[in-house]
Coordinates of N, CA and C in Angstrom, one line a residue:
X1 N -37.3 35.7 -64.1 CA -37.7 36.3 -65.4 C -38.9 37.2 -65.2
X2 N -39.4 37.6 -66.0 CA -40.3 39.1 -65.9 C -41.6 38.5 -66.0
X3 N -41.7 37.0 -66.5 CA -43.0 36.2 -66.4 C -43.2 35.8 -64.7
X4 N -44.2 35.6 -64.2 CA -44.3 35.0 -62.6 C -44.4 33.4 -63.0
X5 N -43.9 32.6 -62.6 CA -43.6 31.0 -62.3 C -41.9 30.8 -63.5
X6 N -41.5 31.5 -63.9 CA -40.4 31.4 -64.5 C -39.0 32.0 -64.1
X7 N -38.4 31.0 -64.1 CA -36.9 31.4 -63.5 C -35.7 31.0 -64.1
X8 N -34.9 31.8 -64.3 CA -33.3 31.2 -64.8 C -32.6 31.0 -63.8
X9 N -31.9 30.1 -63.3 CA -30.8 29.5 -62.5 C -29.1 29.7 -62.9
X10 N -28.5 30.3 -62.4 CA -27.0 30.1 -63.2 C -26.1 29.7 -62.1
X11 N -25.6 28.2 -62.6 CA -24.6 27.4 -61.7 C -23.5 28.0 -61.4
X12 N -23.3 27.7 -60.3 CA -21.4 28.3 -60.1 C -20.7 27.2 -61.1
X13 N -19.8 27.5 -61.6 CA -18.8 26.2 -62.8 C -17.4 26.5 -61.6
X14 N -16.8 25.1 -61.5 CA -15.9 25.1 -61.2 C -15.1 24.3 -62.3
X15 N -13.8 24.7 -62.4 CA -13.0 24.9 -63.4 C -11.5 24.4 -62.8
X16 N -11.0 23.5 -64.1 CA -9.7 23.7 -63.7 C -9.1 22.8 -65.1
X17 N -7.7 22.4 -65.0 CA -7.5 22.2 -66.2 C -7.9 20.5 -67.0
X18 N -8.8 20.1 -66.0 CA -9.5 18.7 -66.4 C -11.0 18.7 -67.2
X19 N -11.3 20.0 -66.6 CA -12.3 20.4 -67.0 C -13.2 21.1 -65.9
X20 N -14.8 20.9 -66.6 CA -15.7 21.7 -65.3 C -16.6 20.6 -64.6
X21 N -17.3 21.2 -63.2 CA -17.9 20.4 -62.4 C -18.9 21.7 -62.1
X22 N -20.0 21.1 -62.1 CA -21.1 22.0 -61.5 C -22.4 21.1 -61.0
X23 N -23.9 21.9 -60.3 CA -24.4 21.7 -59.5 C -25.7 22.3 -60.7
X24 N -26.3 21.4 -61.3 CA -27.1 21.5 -62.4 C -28.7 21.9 -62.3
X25 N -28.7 21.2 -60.8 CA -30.0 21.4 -60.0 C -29.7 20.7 -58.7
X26 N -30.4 21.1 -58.2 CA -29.9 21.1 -56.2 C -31.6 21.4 -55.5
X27 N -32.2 20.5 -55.1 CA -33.2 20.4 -54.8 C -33.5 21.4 -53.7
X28 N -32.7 21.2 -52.2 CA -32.8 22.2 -51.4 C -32.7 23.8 -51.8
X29 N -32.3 23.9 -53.1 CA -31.9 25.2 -52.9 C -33.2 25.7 -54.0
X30 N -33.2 25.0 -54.7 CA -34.8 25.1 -55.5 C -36.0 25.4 -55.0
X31 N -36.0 24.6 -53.9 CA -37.2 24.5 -52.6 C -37.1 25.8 -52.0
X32 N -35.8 26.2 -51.7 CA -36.0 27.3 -51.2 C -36.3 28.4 -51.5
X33 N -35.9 29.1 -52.9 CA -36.5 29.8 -54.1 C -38.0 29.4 -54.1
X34 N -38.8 28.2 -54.7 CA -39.9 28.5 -55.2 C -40.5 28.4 -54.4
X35 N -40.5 28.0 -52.9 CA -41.5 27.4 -52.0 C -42.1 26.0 -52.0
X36 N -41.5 25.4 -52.6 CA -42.3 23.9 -52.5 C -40.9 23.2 -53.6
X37 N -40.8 21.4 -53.5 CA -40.2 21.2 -54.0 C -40.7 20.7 -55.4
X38 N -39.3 20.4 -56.3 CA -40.0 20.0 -57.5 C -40.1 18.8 -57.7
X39 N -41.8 17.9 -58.0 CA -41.7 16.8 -58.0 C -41.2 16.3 -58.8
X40 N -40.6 15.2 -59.0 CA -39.7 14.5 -60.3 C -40.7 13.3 -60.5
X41 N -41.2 13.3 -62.0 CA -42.2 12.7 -62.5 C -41.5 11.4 -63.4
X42 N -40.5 12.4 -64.3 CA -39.9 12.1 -65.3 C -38.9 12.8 -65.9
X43 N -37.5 12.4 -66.9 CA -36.5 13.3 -67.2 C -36.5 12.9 -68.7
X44 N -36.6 14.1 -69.5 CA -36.2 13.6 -71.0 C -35.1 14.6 -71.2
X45 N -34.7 13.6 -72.6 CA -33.5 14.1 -73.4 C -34.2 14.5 -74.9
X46 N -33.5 15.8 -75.4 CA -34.1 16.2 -76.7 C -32.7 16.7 -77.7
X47 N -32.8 15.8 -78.2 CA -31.3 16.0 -79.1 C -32.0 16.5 -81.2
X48 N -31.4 18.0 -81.3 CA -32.2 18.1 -82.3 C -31.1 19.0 -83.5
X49 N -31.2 18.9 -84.3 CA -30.6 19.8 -85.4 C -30.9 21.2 -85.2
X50 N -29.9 22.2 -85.9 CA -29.6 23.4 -86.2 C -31.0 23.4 -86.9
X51 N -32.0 24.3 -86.8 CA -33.5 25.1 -86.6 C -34.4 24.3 -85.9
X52 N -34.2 23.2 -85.7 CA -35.6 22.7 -84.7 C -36.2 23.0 -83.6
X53 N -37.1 23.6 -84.0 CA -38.5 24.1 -83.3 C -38.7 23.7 -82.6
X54 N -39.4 23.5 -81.3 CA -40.1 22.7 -80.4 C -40.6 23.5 -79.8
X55 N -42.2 23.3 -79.7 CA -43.4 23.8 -79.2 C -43.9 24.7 -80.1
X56 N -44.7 25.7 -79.0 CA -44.7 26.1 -77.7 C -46.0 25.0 -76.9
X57 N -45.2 24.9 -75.6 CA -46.3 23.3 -75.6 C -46.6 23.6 -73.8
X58 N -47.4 23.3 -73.6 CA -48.0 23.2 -72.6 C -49.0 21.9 -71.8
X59 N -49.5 22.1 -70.3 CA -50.5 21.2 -70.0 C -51.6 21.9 -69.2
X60 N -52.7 21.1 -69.1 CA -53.5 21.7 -68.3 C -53.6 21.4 -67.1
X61 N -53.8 22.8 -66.2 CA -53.8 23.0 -64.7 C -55.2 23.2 -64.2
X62 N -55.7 22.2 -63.1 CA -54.5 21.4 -62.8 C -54.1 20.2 -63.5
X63 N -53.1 19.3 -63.7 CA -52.1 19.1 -63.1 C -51.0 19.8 -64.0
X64 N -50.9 20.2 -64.6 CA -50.2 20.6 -65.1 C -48.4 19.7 -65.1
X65 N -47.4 20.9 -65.9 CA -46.2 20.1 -66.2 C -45.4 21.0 -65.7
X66 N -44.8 21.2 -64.5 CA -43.6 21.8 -64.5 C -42.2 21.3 -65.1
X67 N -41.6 22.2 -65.6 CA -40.0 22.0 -66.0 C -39.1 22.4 -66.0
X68 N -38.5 21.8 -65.6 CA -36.6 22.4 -65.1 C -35.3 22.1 -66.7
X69 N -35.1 22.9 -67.5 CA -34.6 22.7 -68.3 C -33.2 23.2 -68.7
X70 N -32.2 22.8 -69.4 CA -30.7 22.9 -69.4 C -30.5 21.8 -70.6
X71 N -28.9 22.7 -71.0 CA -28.3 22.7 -72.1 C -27.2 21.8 -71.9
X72 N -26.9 20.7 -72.5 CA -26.2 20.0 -72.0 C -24.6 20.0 -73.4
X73 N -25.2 20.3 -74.2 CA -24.5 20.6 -75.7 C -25.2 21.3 -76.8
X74 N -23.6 21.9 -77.0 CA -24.5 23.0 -78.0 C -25.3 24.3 -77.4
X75 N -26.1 24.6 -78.1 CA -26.5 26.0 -77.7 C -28.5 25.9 -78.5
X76 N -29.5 26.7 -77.6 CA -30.7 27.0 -77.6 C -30.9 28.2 -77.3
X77 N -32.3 28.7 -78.2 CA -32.7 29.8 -77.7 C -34.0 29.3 -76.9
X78 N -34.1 29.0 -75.4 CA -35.7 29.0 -74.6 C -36.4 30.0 -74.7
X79 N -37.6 29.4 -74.8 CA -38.7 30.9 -74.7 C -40.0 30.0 -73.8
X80 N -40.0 30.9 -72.7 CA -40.9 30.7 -72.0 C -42.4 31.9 -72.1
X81 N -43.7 31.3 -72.5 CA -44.4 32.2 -73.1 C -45.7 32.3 -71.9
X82 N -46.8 33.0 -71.6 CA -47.3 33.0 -70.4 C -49.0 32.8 -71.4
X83 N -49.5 31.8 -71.3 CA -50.2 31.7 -71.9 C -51.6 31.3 -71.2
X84 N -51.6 31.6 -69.2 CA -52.3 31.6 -68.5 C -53.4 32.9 -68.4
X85 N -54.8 32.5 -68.6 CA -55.8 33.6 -69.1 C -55.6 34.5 -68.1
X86 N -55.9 35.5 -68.0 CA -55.9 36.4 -67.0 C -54.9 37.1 -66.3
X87 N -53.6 36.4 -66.5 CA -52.7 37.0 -65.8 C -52.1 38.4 -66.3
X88 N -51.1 39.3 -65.6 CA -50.6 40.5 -66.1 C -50.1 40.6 -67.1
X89 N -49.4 39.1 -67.6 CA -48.4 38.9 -68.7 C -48.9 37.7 -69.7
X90 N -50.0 38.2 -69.9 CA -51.1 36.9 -71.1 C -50.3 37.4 -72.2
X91 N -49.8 36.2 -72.8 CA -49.2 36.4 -73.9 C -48.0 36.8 -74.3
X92 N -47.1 37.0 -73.3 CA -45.9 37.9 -73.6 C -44.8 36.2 -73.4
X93 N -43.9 36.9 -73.8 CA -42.8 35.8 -73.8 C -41.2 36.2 -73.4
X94 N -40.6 35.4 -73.3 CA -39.0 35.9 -72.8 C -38.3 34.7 -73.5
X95 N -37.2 35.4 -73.6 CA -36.6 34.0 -74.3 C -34.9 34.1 -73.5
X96 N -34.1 33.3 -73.4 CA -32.8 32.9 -72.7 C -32.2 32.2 -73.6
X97 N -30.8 32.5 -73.6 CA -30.0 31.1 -74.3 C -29.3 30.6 -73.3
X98 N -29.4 29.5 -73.5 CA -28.8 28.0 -72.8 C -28.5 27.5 -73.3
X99 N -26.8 27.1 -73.0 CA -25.4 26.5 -74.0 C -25.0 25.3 -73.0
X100 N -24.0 25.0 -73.2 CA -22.7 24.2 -72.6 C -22.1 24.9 -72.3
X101 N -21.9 26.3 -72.0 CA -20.8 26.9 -71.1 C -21.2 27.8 -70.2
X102 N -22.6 28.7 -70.5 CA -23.0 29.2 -69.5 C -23.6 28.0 -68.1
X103 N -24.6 27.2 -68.8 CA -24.7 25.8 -68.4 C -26.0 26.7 -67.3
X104 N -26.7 27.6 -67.7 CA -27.7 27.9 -67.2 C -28.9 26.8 -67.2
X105 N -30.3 26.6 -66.7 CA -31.0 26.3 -66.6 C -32.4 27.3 -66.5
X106 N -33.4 26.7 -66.9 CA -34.7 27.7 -66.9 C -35.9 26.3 -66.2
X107 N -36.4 27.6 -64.6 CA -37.9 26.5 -64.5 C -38.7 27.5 -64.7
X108 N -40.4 26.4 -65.7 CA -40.9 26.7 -66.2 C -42.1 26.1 -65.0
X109 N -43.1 27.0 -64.7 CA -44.1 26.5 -63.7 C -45.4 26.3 -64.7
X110 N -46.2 25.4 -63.8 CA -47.3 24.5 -64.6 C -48.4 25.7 -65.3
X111 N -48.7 25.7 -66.6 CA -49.6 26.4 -66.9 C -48.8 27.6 -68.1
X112 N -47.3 27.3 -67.8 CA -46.7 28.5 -68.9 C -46.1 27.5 -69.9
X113 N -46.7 27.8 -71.3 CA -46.1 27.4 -72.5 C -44.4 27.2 -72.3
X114 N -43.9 26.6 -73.2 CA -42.5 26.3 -73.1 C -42.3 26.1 -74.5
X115 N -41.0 26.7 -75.3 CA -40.5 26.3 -76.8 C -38.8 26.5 -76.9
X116 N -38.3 26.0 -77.7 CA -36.8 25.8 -78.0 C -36.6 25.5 -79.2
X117 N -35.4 26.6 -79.7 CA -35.1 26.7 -81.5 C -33.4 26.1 -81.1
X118 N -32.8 25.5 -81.2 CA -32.0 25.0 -81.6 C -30.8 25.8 -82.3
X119 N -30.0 26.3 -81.9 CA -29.3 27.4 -82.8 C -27.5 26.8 -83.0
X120 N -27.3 26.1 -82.5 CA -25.6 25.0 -82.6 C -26.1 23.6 -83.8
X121 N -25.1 23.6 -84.5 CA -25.2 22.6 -85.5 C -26.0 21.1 -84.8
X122 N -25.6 21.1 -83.6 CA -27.0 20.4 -82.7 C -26.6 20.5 -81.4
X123 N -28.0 20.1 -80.9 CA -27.9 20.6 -79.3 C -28.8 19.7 -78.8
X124 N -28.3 19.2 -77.1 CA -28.8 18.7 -76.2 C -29.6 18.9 -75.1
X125 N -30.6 19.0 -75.2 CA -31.1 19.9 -73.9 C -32.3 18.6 -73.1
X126 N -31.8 18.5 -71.7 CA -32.6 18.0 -70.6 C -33.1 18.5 -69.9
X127 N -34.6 17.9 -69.3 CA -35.5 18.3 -68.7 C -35.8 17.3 -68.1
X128 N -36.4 18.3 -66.6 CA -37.0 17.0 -65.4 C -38.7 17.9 -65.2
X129 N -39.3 16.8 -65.5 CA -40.5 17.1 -65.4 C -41.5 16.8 -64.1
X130 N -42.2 17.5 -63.5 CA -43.1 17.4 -62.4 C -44.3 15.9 -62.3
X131 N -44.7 15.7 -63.7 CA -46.0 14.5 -63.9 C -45.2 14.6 -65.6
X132 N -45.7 13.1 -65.4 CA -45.1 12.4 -67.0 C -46.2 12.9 -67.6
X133 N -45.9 12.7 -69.1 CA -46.2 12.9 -70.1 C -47.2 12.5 -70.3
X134 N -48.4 13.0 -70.4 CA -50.2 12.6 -70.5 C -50.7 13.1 -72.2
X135 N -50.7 12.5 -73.0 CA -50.9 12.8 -74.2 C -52.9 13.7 -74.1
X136 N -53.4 13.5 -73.6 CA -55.0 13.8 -73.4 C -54.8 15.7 -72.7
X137 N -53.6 15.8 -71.6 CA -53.6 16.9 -71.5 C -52.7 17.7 -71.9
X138 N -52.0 17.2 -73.2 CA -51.1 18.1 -73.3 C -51.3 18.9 -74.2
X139 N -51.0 19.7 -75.0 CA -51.5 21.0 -76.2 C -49.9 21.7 -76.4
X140 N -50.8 22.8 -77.5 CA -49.3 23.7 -78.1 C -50.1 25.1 -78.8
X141 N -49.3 25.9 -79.0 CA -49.9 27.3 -79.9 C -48.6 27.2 -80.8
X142 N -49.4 27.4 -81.7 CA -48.1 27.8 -82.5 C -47.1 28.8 -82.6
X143 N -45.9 28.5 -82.5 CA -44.4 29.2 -82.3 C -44.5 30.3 -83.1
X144 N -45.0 30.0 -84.5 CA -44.7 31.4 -85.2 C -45.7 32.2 -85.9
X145 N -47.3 32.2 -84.2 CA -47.9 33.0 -84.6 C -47.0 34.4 -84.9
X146 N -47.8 34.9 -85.3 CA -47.5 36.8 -85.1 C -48.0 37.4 -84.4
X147 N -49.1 37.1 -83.5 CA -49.8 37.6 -82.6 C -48.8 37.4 -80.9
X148 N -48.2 36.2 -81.0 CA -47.0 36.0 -80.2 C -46.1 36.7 -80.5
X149 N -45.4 36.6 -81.6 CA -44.6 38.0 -82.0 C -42.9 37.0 -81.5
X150 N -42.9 36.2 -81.4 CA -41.5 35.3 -80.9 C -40.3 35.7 -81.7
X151 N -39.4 36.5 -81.3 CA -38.2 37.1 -82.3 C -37.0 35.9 -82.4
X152 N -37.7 34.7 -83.1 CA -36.3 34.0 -82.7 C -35.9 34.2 -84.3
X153 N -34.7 33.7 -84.0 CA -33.0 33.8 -84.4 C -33.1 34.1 -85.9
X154 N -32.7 35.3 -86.6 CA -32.6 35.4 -87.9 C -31.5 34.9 -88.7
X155 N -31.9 34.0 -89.5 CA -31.0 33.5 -90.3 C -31.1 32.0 -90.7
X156 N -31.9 31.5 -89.3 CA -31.7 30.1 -89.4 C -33.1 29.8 -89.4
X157 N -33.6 28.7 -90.5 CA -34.9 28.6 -90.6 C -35.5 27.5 -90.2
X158 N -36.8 27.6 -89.4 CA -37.2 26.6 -88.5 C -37.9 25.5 -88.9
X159 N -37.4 24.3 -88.2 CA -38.1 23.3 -88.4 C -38.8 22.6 -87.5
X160 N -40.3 22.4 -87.9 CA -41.4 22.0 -87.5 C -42.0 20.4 -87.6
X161 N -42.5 20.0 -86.3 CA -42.8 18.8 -86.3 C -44.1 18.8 -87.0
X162 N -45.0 17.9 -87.5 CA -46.6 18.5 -88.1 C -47.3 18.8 -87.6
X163 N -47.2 17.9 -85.9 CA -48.2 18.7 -85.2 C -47.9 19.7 -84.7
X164 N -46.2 20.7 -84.4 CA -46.7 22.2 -83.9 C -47.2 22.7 -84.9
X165 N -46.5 22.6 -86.3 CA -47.2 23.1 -87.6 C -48.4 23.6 -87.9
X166 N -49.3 22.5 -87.1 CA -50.5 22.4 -87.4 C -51.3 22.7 -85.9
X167 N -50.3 23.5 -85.1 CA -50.9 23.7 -83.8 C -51.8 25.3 -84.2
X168 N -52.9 25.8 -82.9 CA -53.6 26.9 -83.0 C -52.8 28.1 -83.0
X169 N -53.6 29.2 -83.5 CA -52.6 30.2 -83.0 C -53.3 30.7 -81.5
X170 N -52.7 31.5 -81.1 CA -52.6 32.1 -79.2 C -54.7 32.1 -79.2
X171 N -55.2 33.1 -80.2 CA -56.1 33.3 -80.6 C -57.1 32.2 -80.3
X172 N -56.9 31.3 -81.4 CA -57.9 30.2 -81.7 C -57.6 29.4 -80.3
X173 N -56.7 29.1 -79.6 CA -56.5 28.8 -77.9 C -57.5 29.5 -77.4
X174 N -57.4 30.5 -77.1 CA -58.0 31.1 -76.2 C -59.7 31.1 -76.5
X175 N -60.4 31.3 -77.9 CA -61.3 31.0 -78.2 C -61.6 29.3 -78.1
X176 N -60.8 28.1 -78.3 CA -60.7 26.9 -77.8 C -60.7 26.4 -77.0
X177 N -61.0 27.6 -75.8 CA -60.8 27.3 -74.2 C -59.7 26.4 -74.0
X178 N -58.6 26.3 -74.7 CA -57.8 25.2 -73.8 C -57.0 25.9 -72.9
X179 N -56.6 27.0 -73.1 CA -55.4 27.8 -71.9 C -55.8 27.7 -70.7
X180 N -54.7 27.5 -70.1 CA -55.2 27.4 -68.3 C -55.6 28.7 -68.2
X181 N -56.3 28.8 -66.6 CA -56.9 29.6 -66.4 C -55.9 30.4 -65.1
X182 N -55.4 31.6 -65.3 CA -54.4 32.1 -64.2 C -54.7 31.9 -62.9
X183 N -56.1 32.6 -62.3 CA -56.7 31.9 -61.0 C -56.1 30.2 -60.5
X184 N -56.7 29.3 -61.3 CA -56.4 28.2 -61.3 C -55.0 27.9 -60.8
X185 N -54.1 28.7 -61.7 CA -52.5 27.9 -61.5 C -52.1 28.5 -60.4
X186 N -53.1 30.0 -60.2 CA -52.3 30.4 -59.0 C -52.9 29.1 -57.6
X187 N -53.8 28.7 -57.5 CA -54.4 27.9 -56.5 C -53.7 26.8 -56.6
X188 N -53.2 26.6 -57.5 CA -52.5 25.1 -57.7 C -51.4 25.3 -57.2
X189 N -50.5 27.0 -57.4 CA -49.1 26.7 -57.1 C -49.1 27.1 -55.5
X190 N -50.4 27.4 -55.0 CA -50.1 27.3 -53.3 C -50.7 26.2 -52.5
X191 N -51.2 25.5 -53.4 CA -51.4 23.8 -53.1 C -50.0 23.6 -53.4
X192 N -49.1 23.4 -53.8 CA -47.7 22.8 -54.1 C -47.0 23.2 -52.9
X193 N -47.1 25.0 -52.3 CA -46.5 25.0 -51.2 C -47.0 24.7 -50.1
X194 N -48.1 24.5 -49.7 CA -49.0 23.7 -48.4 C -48.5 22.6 -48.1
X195 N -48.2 22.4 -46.4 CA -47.3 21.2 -46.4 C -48.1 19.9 -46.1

């Protein structure tokens, strides 16, 4: 992707009249791409209705949360947002759709925001996470600042948990000191490749 620690994956599908078989994540070949493998901490499932929101959410680095994410039903729009201070791409975002048929996957490295709108009457989407779920370091900016500028999906109106609702915008982050600091994640992500 155009962000640095962000990647889209697209499986080979093998096909035939039973149905399909594919290779969803493959550790070796992952490793070989990012330079280091991905720790497996923890995997969730997020099963949500046609506009549901989620995020943009992040952790602090170090340790941060890496994530390896896919569509398991239905259809999403991912947006991966770069919310690491200092880097070339503070603030910018990209977004992908991930279905059940492309059956792409997106990794998201420690320190870049992560969100998902929900666009199929409902959709399944799994994730394998680097370090479990630390409630103390985890945070969010809000999805629909305008200073983010996130073009998601017109027509279908989004639904918010209270706390993204009531998350900061990009702004009040960055004045809140909570965003990681780019330096930082970069040190961190060549601690991950050091053997």
């Amino acid at each position: 992707m155009s962000i640095g620690g962000a990647y889209v994956f697209t499986p080979v599908l093998h096909g035939d009249d039973r149905g399909t078989f594919l290779e969803w994540f493959k550790a070796e070949r992952f490793t070989e791409v990012m330079g280091h493998p991905l720790g497996l901490a923890q995997a969730n499932c997020s099963v949500s209705r046609r506009g549901v929101l989620r995020g943009v959410h992040f952790a602090d680095v170090p340790v941060g949360q890496a994530k390896y994410v896919t569509c398991v039903a239905g259809s999403v729009v991912d947006v991966v947002v770069d919310l690491r201070v200092g880097s070339p791409t503070f603030g910018h975002w990209e977004a992908v759709e991930l279905d059940d048929v492309t059956r792409r996957g997106v990794y998201i490295a420690e320190g870049l925001g992560h969100a998902f709108m929900a666009t199929s009457e409902q959709a399944t989407i799994v994730y394998l996470c680097s370090e479990p779920y630390a409630p103390g370091r985890e945070h969010e900016v809000h999805p629909l600042d305008p200073e983010l500028g996130i073009a998601w999906p017109s027509g279908v109106e989004p639904v918010l948990s209270p706390k993204d609702a009531a998350a900061p915008t990009l702004s009040e982050a960055l004045s809140g000191g909570i965003l990681p600091d780019y330096q930082e994640c970069l040190a961190y992500y060549d601690k991950l490749r050091s053997p």
